[in-house]
Amino acid sequence: MNFSLEGRTYVVMGVANKRSIAWGIARSLHEAGARLIFTYANDRFEQPVKDLAETLEGQNALFYECDVTNDQEVSNTFAKIKQDVGTIHGLAHCIAFANKEDLQGEFVDTSRDGFLLAHNISSYSLVVTAKAAAPLMTEGGGIVTLTYLGGERVVKNYNVMGVAKASLDASMKYLANDLGKHGVRVNAISAGPIRTLSAKGIGDFNSVLKKIEEEAPLRRTITQEEVGDSAYYLLSDLSRGVTGEIIHVDAGYNILG
Ligand code: NDP
Ligand code: N5H
C-alpha cells in the first residue's frame, strides 16, 4: 500500500502563525506530498498565512477567508474550493475560542454569551464545516479535529472550553456515524499542552508544562510536529479502519490517575 499523499488535497483551518498546531499538520501533510488549502478567520491573518505557506517548497497552496461563525461564509468557501480544485481528500479543523475571562476563576461564573460563543466557534464549527466539506470528498476522505483532556475531566482554568471540547468530542462521533457511509472518517487528536498564540497570556502555562515534564510517562511535552504526524496518519489510508476515535498525543499524560 502506498501512503504518500501525492495527488491529494487537504484543507487546513486555523493557522495563525508558525507555532500553530495547524501549521505542524500542514508541514506533515506537505512532506507526504499533499496539496494544501488554507483558511483563516479574517484578513488580519491572510498575509502571515501566505508568507508561511511560501516556505513549503514546491507547494502550490490556495487561500480562503472563512470565519466559521458565518454559515454563508463557510458554504461559500467550500463552493469556491469545489470550483477551484473539485475533489478534496480531507480537512484539519484546528479552531477554538473562548473569552479570556471565562478561562480563569470558576466555571460556575460562565455567562450565557461566553458559553454560547465558546460552543459556537469551538464545537458547532466542526459540524458546519463537515457538512460543507464532505460532499467534496468524492473519493472518500478524512476529517481531523483538535481536542484537549479538559473535555474528558476537570482541568483547572479550562472551564467553558472543557465543556465545549466535550461537545466537540461528541459531535466528532456523531459526524463519524453520519459520514461513514460516504467513505468519510472523522477523528480527533487530543494534544498535550503546546505553547501557541491561543495559550499565550494564559496564567500558569509554565507550571502546566512543568507538570507534564515531571509526570507524563514520556517525561516531556509534545510538539506541533508530533501532532502533525498523527494527523497525517488519521488523514491517510494508514488509518483506513479508524473512525470516531480520539488519539491522545500527549506523552501519555491522560493515563495517569
Ligand atoms: P492557535 O492560536 O495557533 O490557533 C487557533 C486558531 O483558531 C487560530 O488560527 C484562529 O484563526 C482560529 N479561530 C478562532 N476563531 C475563529 C473563527 N471565528 N473562524 C475561524 N477560525 C477561528 O492555537 P492552537 O494551535 O493551540 O489551537 C488549535 C486547536 O488546538 C484548538 O482547537 C485548540 O483548542 C487545540 N488544542 C491546543 C492545545 C495547546 O496546548 N495549544 C492543546 C490541545 C488542543 P485566526 O488566527 O485566523 O483568527
Ligand atoms: C488548562 C489550560 C490552560 C487554561 C485554558 C486555556 C484555553 C485555551 C483555549 C482557547 C482557544 C484560548 C482562547 O480562546 C484565547 C483567546 O481568548 C485570546 N487569544 C486570541 O484571541 C488569539 C489572538 C487568537 C489567535 O486565538 C484564538 N483562539 O482565536 C489548557 C492548556 C493547558 C492547553 C490548551 C492551551 C488547550 C487549548 O485548547 O488550546
mmCIF file of N, CA, C and O in Angstrom, residues 131-228:
data_model
loop_
_atom_site.group_PDB
_atom_site.id
_atom_site.type_symbol
_atom_site.label_atom_id
_atom_site.label_comp_id
_atom_site.label_asym_id
_atom_site.label_seq_id
_atom_site.Cartn_x
_atom_site.Cartn_y
_atom_site.Cartn_z
ATOM 1 N N LYS A 131 -20.246 19.414 7.156
ATOM 2 C CA LYS A 131 -21.382 19.354 6.216
ATOM 3 C C LYS A 131 -20.998 19.954 4.866
ATOM 4 O O LYS A 131 -21.355 19.422 3.809
ATOM 5 N N ALA A 132 -20.256 21.067 4.918
ATOM 6 C CA ALA A 132 -19.872 21.742 3.668
ATOM 7 C C ALA A 132 -18.749 20.989 2.944
ATOM 8 O O ALA A 132 -18.695 20.976 1.708
ATOM 9 N N ALA A 133 -17.849 20.366 3.705
ATOM 10 C CA ALA A 133 -16.651 19.764 3.099
ATOM 11 C C ALA A 133 -16.893 18.340 2.591
ATOM 12 O O ALA A 133 -16.331 17.942 1.564
ATOM 13 N N ALA A 134 -17.736 17.577 3.298
ATOM 14 C CA ALA A 134 -17.890 16.146 2.957
ATOM 15 C C ALA A 134 -18.299 15.911 1.496
ATOM 16 O O ALA A 134 -17.756 14.998 0.856
ATOM 17 N N PRO A 135 -19.227 16.715 0.933
ATOM 18 C CA PRO A 135 -19.607 16.462 -0.466
ATOM 19 C C PRO A 135 -18.449 16.610 -1.460
ATOM 20 O O PRO A 135 -18.516 16.091 -2.569
ATOM 21 N N LEU A 136 -17.382 17.316 -1.044
ATOM 22 C CA LEU A 136 -16.209 17.464 -1.934
ATOM 23 C C LEU A 136 -15.286 16.247 -1.844
ATOM 24 O O LEU A 136 -14.341 16.119 -2.620
ATOM 25 N N MET A 137 -15.543 15.368 -0.879
ATOM 26 C CA MET A 137 -14.667 14.189 -0.673
ATOM 27 C C MET A 137 -15.224 13.021 -1.490
ATOM 28 O O MET A 137 -15.629 11.985 -0.951
ATOM 29 N N THR A 138 -15.233 13.178 -2.783
ATOM 30 C CA THR A 138 -15.886 12.214 -3.670
ATOM 31 C C THR A 138 -15.115 10.906 -3.780
ATOM 32 O O THR A 138 -15.656 9.913 -4.256
ATOM 33 N N GLU A 139 -13.844 10.932 -3.350
ATOM 34 C CA GLU A 139 -13.055 9.682 -3.363
ATOM 35 C C GLU A 139 -12.891 9.142 -1.939
ATOM 36 O O GLU A 139 -11.982 8.359 -1.663
ATOM 37 N N GLY A 140 -13.757 9.575 -1.023
ATOM 38 C CA GLY A 140 -13.594 9.263 0.396
ATOM 39 C C GLY A 140 -12.668 10.297 1.017
ATOM 40 O O GLY A 140 -12.022 11.075 0.313
ATOM 41 N N GLY A 141 -12.616 10.315 2.345
ATOM 42 C CA GLY A 141 -11.760 11.328 2.961
ATOM 43 C C GLY A 141 -11.701 11.220 4.459
ATOM 44 O O GLY A 141 -12.265 10.290 5.067
ATOM 45 N N GLY A 142 -10.999 12.179 5.035
ATOM 46 C CA GLY A 142 -10.820 12.194 6.484
ATOM 47 C C GLY A 142 -10.981 13.601 7.042
ATOM 48 O O GLY A 142 -10.619 14.584 6.393
ATOM 49 N N ILE A 143 -11.543 13.664 8.233
ATOM 50 C CA ILE A 143 -11.654 14.939 8.947
ATOM 51 C C ILE A 143 -11.007 14.737 10.306
ATOM 52 O O ILE A 143 -11.259 13.718 10.971
ATOM 53 N N VAL A 144 -10.148 15.682 10.688
ATOM 54 C CA VAL A 144 -9.494 15.601 11.996
ATOM 55 C C VAL A 144 -9.727 16.912 12.739
ATOM 56 O O VAL A 144 -9.587 17.991 12.167
ATOM 57 N N THR A 145 -10.109 16.801 14.018
ATOM 58 C CA THR A 145 -10.227 17.994 14.848
ATOM 59 C C THR A 145 -9.288 17.887 16.043
ATOM 60 O O THR A 145 -8.762 16.817 16.346
ATOM 61 N N LEU A 146 -9.065 19.024 16.702
ATOM 62 C CA LEU A 146 -8.138 19.091 17.837
ATOM 63 C C LEU A 146 -8.907 19.268 19.128
ATOM 64 O O LEU A 146 -9.701 20.201 19.255
ATOM 65 N N THR A 147 -8.677 18.358 20.070
ATOM 66 C CA THR A 147 -9.364 18.465 21.347
ATOM 67 C C THR A 147 -8.348 18.445 22.477
ATOM 68 O O THR A 147 -7.125 18.420 22.240
ATOM 69 N N TYR A 148 -8.849 18.505 23.718
ATOM 70 C CA TYR A 148 -7.946 18.536 24.877
ATOM 71 C C TYR A 148 -8.582 17.775 26.041
ATOM 72 O O TYR A 148 -9.807 17.734 26.187
ATOM 73 N N LEU A 149 -7.728 17.186 26.856
ATOM 74 C CA LEU A 149 -8.111 16.390 28.028
ATOM 75 C C LEU A 149 -9.175 17.073 28.905
ATOM 76 O O LEU A 149 -9.993 16.400 29.548
ATOM 77 N N GLY A 150 -9.158 18.400 28.922
ATOM 78 C CA GLY A 150 -10.121 19.157 29.733
ATOM 79 C C GLY A 150 -11.572 18.945 29.312
ATOM 80 O O GLY A 150 -12.490 19.378 30.020
ATOM 81 N N GLY A 151 -11.792 18.268 28.174
ATOM 82 C CA GLY A 151 -13.150 17.892 27.776
ATOM 83 C C GLY A 151 -13.576 16.562 28.387
ATOM 84 O O GLY A 151 -14.758 16.217 28.403
ATOM 85 N N GLU A 152 -12.610 15.803 28.882
ATOM 86 C CA GLU A 152 -12.911 14.481 29.471
ATOM 87 C C GLU A 152 -12.966 14.552 30.991
ATOM 88 O O GLU A 152 -13.619 13.753 31.635
ATOM 89 N N ARG A 153 -12.175 15.469 31.551
ATOM 90 C CA ARG A 153 -12.173 15.622 33.008
ATOM 91 C C ARG A 153 -11.886 17.081 33.355
ATOM 92 O O ARG A 153 -11.469 17.860 32.489
ATOM 93 N N VAL A 154 -12.127 17.410 34.608
ATOM 94 C CA VAL A 154 -11.972 18.808 35.013
ATOM 95 C C VAL A 154 -10.489 19.181 35.096
ATOM 96 O O VAL A 154 -9.706 18.512 35.772
ATOM 97 N N VAL A 155 -10.102 20.204 34.343
ATOM 98 C CA VAL A 155 -8.728 20.715 34.369
ATOM 99 C C VAL A 155 -8.805 22.186 34.758
ATOM 100 O O VAL A 155 -9.579 22.956 34.148
ATOM 101 N N LYS A 156 -8.042 22.575 35.746
ATOM 102 C CA LYS A 156 -8.094 23.937 36.298
ATOM 103 C C LYS A 156 -8.014 24.992 35.185
ATOM 104 O O LYS A 156 -7.151 24.880 34.293
ATOM 105 N N ASN A 157 -8.887 25.954 35.234
ATOM 106 C CA ASN A 157 -8.941 27.104 34.322
ATOM 107 C C ASN A 157 -9.477 26.802 32.922
ATOM 108 O O ASN A 157 -9.792 27.728 32.181
ATOM 109 N N TYR A 158 -9.590 25.552 32.537
ATOM 110 C CA TYR A 158 -10.047 25.257 31.164
ATOM 111 C C TYR A 158 -11.550 25.562 31.045
ATOM 112 O O TYR A 158 -12.045 25.949 29.999
ATOM 113 N N ASN A 159 -12.273 25.329 32.124
ATOM 114 C CA ASN A 159 -13.647 25.820 32.311
ATOM 115 C C ASN A 159 -14.553 25.634 31.092
ATOM 116 O O ASN A 159 -14.746 24.525 30.633
ATOM 117 N N VAL A 160 -15.071 26.737 30.543
ATOM 118 C CA VAL A 160 -16.061 26.619 29.463
ATOM 119 C C VAL A 160 -15.491 25.908 28.239
ATOM 120 O O VAL A 160 -16.217 25.237 27.496
ATOM 121 N N MET A 161 -14.171 26.031 28.047
ATOM 122 C CA MET A 161 -13.566 25.359 26.893
ATOM 123 C C MET A 161 -13.613 23.842 27.075
ATOM 124 O O MET A 161 -13.739 23.103 26.096
ATOM 125 N N GLY A 162 -13.548 23.372 28.324
ATOM 126 C CA GLY A 162 -13.664 21.934 28.575
ATOM 127 C C GLY A 162 -15.045 21.428 28.185
ATOM 128 O O GLY A 162 -15.180 20.356 27.578
ATOM 129 N N VAL A 163 -16.067 22.224 28.506
ATOM 130 C CA VAL A 163 -17.430 21.829 28.173
ATOM 131 C C VAL A 163 -17.612 21.869 26.649
ATOM 132 O O VAL A 163 -18.240 20.987 26.054
ATOM 133 N N ALA A 164 -17.004 22.868 26.009
ATOM 134 C CA ALA A 164 -17.070 22.957 24.539
ATOM 135 C C ALA A 164 -16.321 21.782 23.892
ATOM 136 O O ALA A 164 -16.756 21.252 22.868
ATOM 137 N N LYS A 165 -15.204 21.368 24.488
ATOM 138 C CA LYS A 165 -14.460 20.221 23.916
ATOM 139 C C LYS A 165 -15.243 18.919 24.098
ATOM 140 O O LYS A 165 -15.198 18.039 23.237
ATOM 141 N N ALA A 166 -15.977 18.788 25.218
ATOM 142 C CA ALA A 166 -16.825 17.601 25.399
ATOM 143 C C ALA A 166 -17.873 17.563 24.289
ATOM 144 O O ALA A 166 -18.158 16.502 23.710
ATOM 145 N N SER A 167 -18.415 18.727 23.966
ATOM 146 C CA SER A 167 -19.394 18.831 22.876
ATOM 147 C C SER A 167 -18.733 18.544 21.530
ATOM 148 O O SER A 167 -19.320 17.877 20.664
ATOM 149 N N LEU A 168 -17.506 19.027 21.366
ATOM 150 C CA LEU A 168 -16.762 18.749 20.123
ATOM 151 C C LEU A 168 -16.506 17.246 19.969
ATOM 152 O O LEU A 168 -16.690 16.679 18.879
ATOM 153 N N ASP A 169 -16.095 16.608 21.059
ATOM 154 C CA ASP A 169 -15.790 15.158 21.017
ATOM 155 C C ASP A 169 -17.043 14.361 20.623
ATOM 156 O O ASP A 169 -16.982 13.446 19.793
ATOM 157 N N ALA A 170 -18.175 14.723 21.212
ATOM 158 C CA ALA A 170 -19.429 14.020 20.894
ATOM 159 C C ALA A 170 -19.841 14.321 19.456
ATOM 160 O O ALA A 170 -20.293 13.421 18.727
ATOM 161 N N SER A 171 -19.677 15.571 19.029
ATOM 162 C CA SER A 171 -20.016 15.940 17.640
ATOM 163 C C SER A 171 -19.175 15.123 16.666
ATOM 164 O O SER A 171 -19.669 14.643 15.634
ATOM 165 N N MET A 172 -17.889 14.971 16.996
ATOM 166 C CA MET A 172 -16.986 14.186 16.147
ATOM 167 C C MET A 172 -17.532 12.763 15.958
ATOM 168 O O MET A 172 -17.563 12.232 14.851
ATOM 169 N N LYS A 173 -18.029 12.165 17.050
ATOM 170 C CA LYS A 173 -18.533 10.787 16.972
ATOM 171 C C LYS A 173 -19.839 10.710 16.156
ATOM 172 O O LYS A 173 -20.004 9.803 15.340
ATOM 173 N N TYR A 174 -20.752 11.646 16.389
ATOM 174 C CA TYR A 174 -21.998 11.641 15.605
ATOM 175 C C TYR A 174 -21.710 11.893 14.127
ATOM 176 O O TYR A 174 -22.333 11.292 13.245
ATOM 177 N N LEU A 175 -20.750 12.762 13.839
ATOM 178 C CA LEU A 175 -20.376 13.021 12.438
ATOM 179 C C LEU A 175 -19.753 11.772 11.818
ATOM 180 O O LEU A 175 -20.020 11.436 10.661
ATOM 181 N N ALA A 176 -18.929 11.075 12.604
ATOM 182 C CA ALA A 176 -18.306 9.842 12.102
ATOM 183 C C ALA A 176 -19.395 8.842 11.699
ATOM 184 O O ALA A 176 -19.304 8.170 10.669
ATOM 185 N N ASN A 177 -20.456 8.776 12.506
ATOM 186 C CA ASN A 177 -21.550 7.848 12.204
ATOM 187 C C ASN A 177 -22.319 8.275 10.949
ATOM 188 O O ASN A 177 -22.645 7.451 10.103
ATOM 189 N N ASP A 178 -22.579 9.579 10.815
ATOM 190 C CA ASP A 178 -23.329 10.058 9.641
ATOM 191 C C ASP A 178 -22.521 9.932 8.352
ATOM 192 O O ASP A 178 -23.053 9.580 7.305
ATOM 193 N N LEU A 179 -21.239 10.271 8.421
ATOM 194 C CA LEU A 179 -20.460 10.422 7.182
ATOM 195 C C LEU A 179 -19.736 9.145 6.766
ATOM 196 O O LEU A 179 -19.238 9.044 5.645
ATOM 197 N N GLY A 180 -19.713 8.150 7.669
ATOM 198 C CA GLY A 180 -19.018 6.899 7.357
ATOM 199 C C GLY A 180 -19.546 6.223 6.097
ATOM 200 O O GLY A 180 -18.778 5.668 5.303
ATOM 201 N N LYS A 181 -20.864 6.302 5.902
ATOM 202 C CA LYS A 181 -21.456 5.635 4.722
ATOM 203 C C LYS A 181 -21.013 6.292 3.419
ATOM 204 O O LYS A 181 -21.138 5.706 2.348
ATOM 205 N N HIS A 182 -20.468 7.506 3.497
ATOM 206 C CA HIS A 182 -19.933 8.175 2.304
ATOM 207 C C HIS A 182 -18.414 8.015 2.202
ATOM 208 O O HIS A 182 -17.769 8.698 1.415
ATOM 209 N N GLY A 183 -17.859 7.154 3.040
ATOM 210 C CA GLY A 183 -16.409 6.921 2.985
ATOM 211 C C GLY A 183 -15.607 8.019 3.651
ATOM 212 O O GLY A 183 -14.398 8.149 3.420
ATOM 213 N N VAL A 184 -16.280 8.814 4.491
ATOM 214 C CA VAL A 184 -15.578 9.907 5.182
ATOM 215 C C VAL A 184 -15.402 9.522 6.649
ATOM 216 O O VAL A 184 -16.375 9.227 7.349
ATOM 217 N N ARG A 185 -14.154 9.517 7.115
ATOM 218 C CA ARG A 185 -13.838 9.191 8.509
ATOM 219 C C ARG A 185 -13.631 10.486 9.287
ATOM 220 O O ARG A 185 -13.123 11.464 8.733
ATOM 221 N N VAL A 186 -14.053 10.475 10.560
ATOM 222 C CA VAL A 186 -13.936 11.682 11.389
ATOM 223 C C VAL A 186 -13.286 11.285 12.715
ATOM 224 O O VAL A 186 -13.776 10.374 13.401
ATOM 225 N N ASN A 187 -12.189 11.921 13.070
ATOM 226 C CA ASN A 187 -11.440 11.576 14.278
ATOM 227 C C ASN A 187 -10.928 12.840 14.963
ATOM 228 O O ASN A 187 -10.968 13.935 14.384
ATOM 229 N N ALA A 188 -10.435 12.656 16.191
ATOM 230 C CA ALA A 188 -9.877 13.791 16.927
ATOM 231 C C ALA A 188 -8.504 13.438 17.487
ATOM 232 O O ALA A 188 -8.233 12.270 17.791
ATOM 233 N N ILE A 189 -7.678 14.458 17.606
ATOM 234 C CA ILE A 189 -6.405 14.318 18.321
ATOM 235 C C ILE A 189 -6.522 15.136 19.598
ATOM 236 O O ILE A 189 -6.846 16.325 19.557
ATOM 237 N N SER A 190 -6.280 14.494 20.723
ATOM 238 C CA SER A 190 -6.227 15.208 21.992
ATOM 239 C C SER A 190 -4.758 15.514 22.271
ATOM 240 O O SER A 190 -3.978 14.623 22.631
ATOM 241 N N ALA A 191 -4.396 16.774 22.044
ATOM 242 C CA ALA A 191 -2.984 17.171 22.157
ATOM 243 C C ALA A 191 -2.645 17.564 23.590
ATOM 244 O O ALA A 191 -3.475 18.153 24.296
ATOM 245 N N GLY A 192 -1.428 17.249 23.996
ATOM 246 C CA GLY A 192 -0.914 17.781 25.257
ATOM 247 C C GLY A 192 -0.641 19.273 25.085
ATOM 248 O O GLY A 192 -0.648 19.779 23.956
ATOM 249 N N PRO A 193 -0.424 19.987 26.193
ATOM 250 C CA PRO A 193 -0.212 21.440 26.112
ATOM 251 C C PRO A 193 0.989 21.824 25.248
ATOM 252 O O PRO A 193 2.073 21.252 25.391
ATOM 253 N N ILE A 194 0.760 22.781 24.347
ATOM 254 C CA ILE A 194 1.817 23.320 23.486
ATOM 255 C C ILE A 194 1.706 24.837 23.533
ATOM 256 O O ILE A 194 0.588 25.376 23.454
ATOM 257 N N ARG A 195 2.844 25.517 23.623
ATOM 258 C CA ARG A 195 2.808 26.986 23.682
ATOM 259 C C ARG A 195 2.470 27.551 22.289
ATOM 260 O O ARG A 195 3.277 27.554 21.385
ATOM 261 N N THR A 196 1.223 27.999 22.119
ATOM 262 C CA THR A 196 0.793 28.610 20.856
ATOM 263 C C THR A 196 0.211 29.988 21.164
ATOM 264 O O THR A 196 0.102 30.371 22.337
ATOM 265 N N LEU A 197 -0.231 30.693 20.117
ATOM 266 C CA LEU A 197 -0.826 32.020 20.330
ATOM 267 C C LEU A 197 -2.040 31.939 21.262
ATOM 268 O O LEU A 197 -2.237 32.787 22.133
ATOM 269 N N SER A 198 -2.857 30.907 21.080
ATOM 270 C CA SER A 198 -4.029 30.733 21.954
ATOM 271 C C SER A 198 -3.632 30.553 23.421
ATOM 272 O O SER A 198 -4.329 31.021 24.314
ATOM 273 N N ALA A 199 -2.529 29.854 23.637
ATOM 274 C CA ALA A 199 -2.087 29.575 25.013
ATOM 275 C C ALA A 199 -1.393 30.788 25.633
ATOM 276 O O ALA A 199 -1.182 30.842 26.841
ATOM 277 N N LYS A 200 -1.055 31.774 24.778
ATOM 278 C CA LYS A 200 -0.310 32.948 25.246
ATOM 279 C C LYS A 200 -1.166 33.751 26.226
ATOM 280 O O LYS A 200 -2.363 33.903 26.027
ATOM 281 N N GLY A 201 -0.535 34.248 27.226
ATOM 282 C CA GLY A 201 -1.263 35.094 28.165
ATOM 283 C C GLY A 201 -2.080 34.299 29.162
ATOM 284 O O GLY A 201 -2.746 34.872 30.018
ATOM 285 N N ILE A 202 -2.050 32.982 29.035
ATOM 286 C CA ILE A 202 -2.781 32.164 29.996
ATOM 287 C C ILE A 202 -1.894 31.963 31.222
ATOM 288 O O ILE A 202 -0.791 31.427 31.108
ATOM 289 N N GLY A 203 -2.383 32.444 32.365
ATOM 290 C CA GLY A 203 -1.599 32.384 33.589
ATOM 291 C C GLY A 203 -1.228 30.935 33.898
ATOM 292 O O GLY A 203 -2.000 30.024 33.596
ATOM 293 N N ASP A 204 -0.031 30.729 34.434
ATOM 294 C CA ASP A 204 0.332 29.392 34.916
ATOM 295 C C ASP A 204 0.682 28.387 33.822
ATOM 296 O O ASP A 204 0.800 27.199 34.101
ATOM 297 N N PHE A 205 0.785 28.845 32.555
ATOM 298 C CA PHE A 205 1.043 27.875 31.471
ATOM 299 C C PHE A 205 2.388 27.182 31.701
ATOM 300 O O PHE A 205 2.529 25.991 31.445
ATOM 301 N N ASN A 206 3.369 27.941 32.221
ATOM 302 C CA ASN A 206 4.688 27.337 32.501
ATOM 303 C C ASN A 206 4.578 26.198 33.493
ATOM 304 O O ASN A 206 5.216 25.161 33.331
ATOM 305 N N SER A 207 3.735 26.406 34.515
ATOM 306 C CA SER A 207 3.645 25.335 35.516
ATOM 307 C C SER A 207 2.888 24.129 34.965
ATOM 308 O O SER A 207 3.167 22.990 35.366
ATOM 309 N N VAL A 208 1.966 24.372 34.007
ATOM 310 C CA VAL A 208 1.277 23.244 33.356
ATOM 311 C C VAL A 208 2.316 22.424 32.587
ATOM 312 O O VAL A 208 2.362 21.186 32.691
ATOM 313 N N LEU A 209 3.181 23.118 31.827
ATOM 314 C CA LEU A 209 4.203 22.410 31.035
ATOM 315 C C LEU A 209 5.169 21.654 31.952
ATOM 316 O O LEU A 209 5.556 20.515 31.660
ATOM 317 N N LYS A 210 5.524 22.290 33.075
ATOM 318 C CA LYS A 210 6.477 21.677 34.012
ATOM 319 C C LYS A 210 5.903 20.380 34.600
ATOM 320 O O LYS A 210 6.618 19.371 34.730
ATOM 321 N N LYS A 211 4.619 20.429 34.917
ATOM 322 C CA LYS A 211 3.950 19.248 35.488
ATOM 323 C C LYS A 211 4.000 18.076 34.495
ATOM 324 O O LYS A 211 4.245 16.925 34.878
ATOM 325 N N ILE A 212 3.797 18.395 33.200
ATOM 326 C CA ILE A 212 3.845 17.348 32.171
ATOM 327 C C ILE A 212 5.266 16.756 32.113
ATOM 328 O O ILE A 212 5.441 15.528 32.045
ATOM 329 N N GLU A 213 6.267 17.654 32.134
ATOM 330 C CA GLU A 213 7.669 17.181 32.074
ATOM 331 C C GLU A 213 8.001 16.263 33.243
ATOM 332 O O GLU A 213 8.760 15.315 33.113
ATOM 333 N N GLU A 214 7.417 16.578 34.393
ATOM 334 C CA GLU A 214 7.719 15.773 35.586
ATOM 335 C C GLU A 214 6.935 14.473 35.651
ATOM 336 O O GLU A 214 7.431 13.461 36.123
ATOM 337 N N GLU A 215 5.671 14.492 35.142
ATOM 338 C CA GLU A 215 4.779 13.368 35.425
ATOM 339 C C GLU A 215 4.384 12.512 34.232
ATOM 340 O O GLU A 215 4.030 11.344 34.404
ATOM 341 N N ALA A 216 4.378 13.062 33.020
ATOM 342 C CA ALA A 216 3.904 12.279 31.860
ATOM 343 C C ALA A 216 4.813 11.066 31.681
ATOM 344 O O ALA A 216 6.021 11.149 31.937
ATOM 345 N N PRO A 217 4.251 9.933 31.246
ATOM 346 C CA PRO A 217 5.076 8.731 31.043
ATOM 347 C C PRO A 217 6.350 9.012 30.246
ATOM 348 O O PRO A 217 7.410 8.472 30.581
ATOM 349 N N LEU A 218 6.272 9.850 29.222
ATOM 350 C CA LEU A 218 7.482 10.132 28.435
ATOM 351 C C LEU A 218 8.352 11.229 29.064
ATOM 352 O O LEU A 218 9.415 11.565 28.527
ATOM 353 N N ARG A 219 7.891 11.804 30.188
ATOM 354 C CA ARG A 219 8.654 12.850 30.921
ATOM 355 C C ARG A 219 9.055 14.017 30.025
ATOM 356 O O ARG A 219 10.152 14.550 30.109
ATOM 357 N N ARG A 220 8.143 14.408 29.128
ATOM 358 C CA ARG A 220 8.404 15.577 28.292
ATOM 359 C C ARG A 220 7.084 16.079 27.722
ATOM 360 O O ARG A 220 6.062 15.364 27.775
ATOM 361 N N THR A 221 7.092 17.285 27.179
ATOM 362 C CA THR A 221 5.911 17.792 26.484
ATOM 363 C C THR A 221 5.977 17.325 25.026
ATOM 364 O O THR A 221 6.939 16.684 24.621
ATOM 365 N N ILE A 222 4.939 17.658 24.269
ATOM 366 C CA ILE A 222 4.911 17.210 22.864
ATOM 367 C C ILE A 222 5.029 18.425 21.935
ATOM 368 O O ILE A 222 4.937 19.566 22.368
ATOM 369 N N THR A 223 5.228 18.137 20.659
ATOM 370 C CA THR A 223 5.476 19.219 19.697
ATOM 371 C C THR A 223 4.372 19.252 18.619
ATOM 372 O O THR A 223 3.651 18.268 18.421
ATOM 373 N N GLN A 224 4.337 20.378 17.929
ATOM 374 C CA GLN A 224 3.416 20.534 16.797
ATOM 375 C C GLN A 224 3.694 19.458 15.738
ATOM 376 O O GLN A 224 2.779 18.963 15.090
ATOM 377 N N GLU A 225 4.979 19.102 15.568
ATOM 378 C CA GLU A 225 5.355 18.089 14.557
ATOM 379 C C GLU A 225 4.749 16.737 14.915
ATOM 380 O O GLU A 225 4.319 15.986 14.030
ATOM 381 N N GLU A 226 4.737 16.414 16.207
ATOM 382 C CA GLU A 226 4.186 15.124 16.630
ATOM 383 C C GLU A 226 2.670 15.071 16.398
ATOM 384 O O GLU A 226 2.137 14.032 15.982
ATOM 385 N N VAL A 227 2.000 16.191 16.648
ATOM 386 C CA VAL A 227 0.571 16.240 16.329
ATOM 387 C C VAL A 227 0.385 16.132 14.820
ATOM 388 O O VAL A 227 -0.492 15.403 14.324
ATOM 389 N N GLY A 228 1.244 16.836 14.077
ATOM 390 C CA GLY A 228 1.171 16.815 12.609
ATOM 391 C C GLY A 228 1.299 15.405 12.056
ATOM 392 O O GLY A 228 0.537 15.001 11.160
#
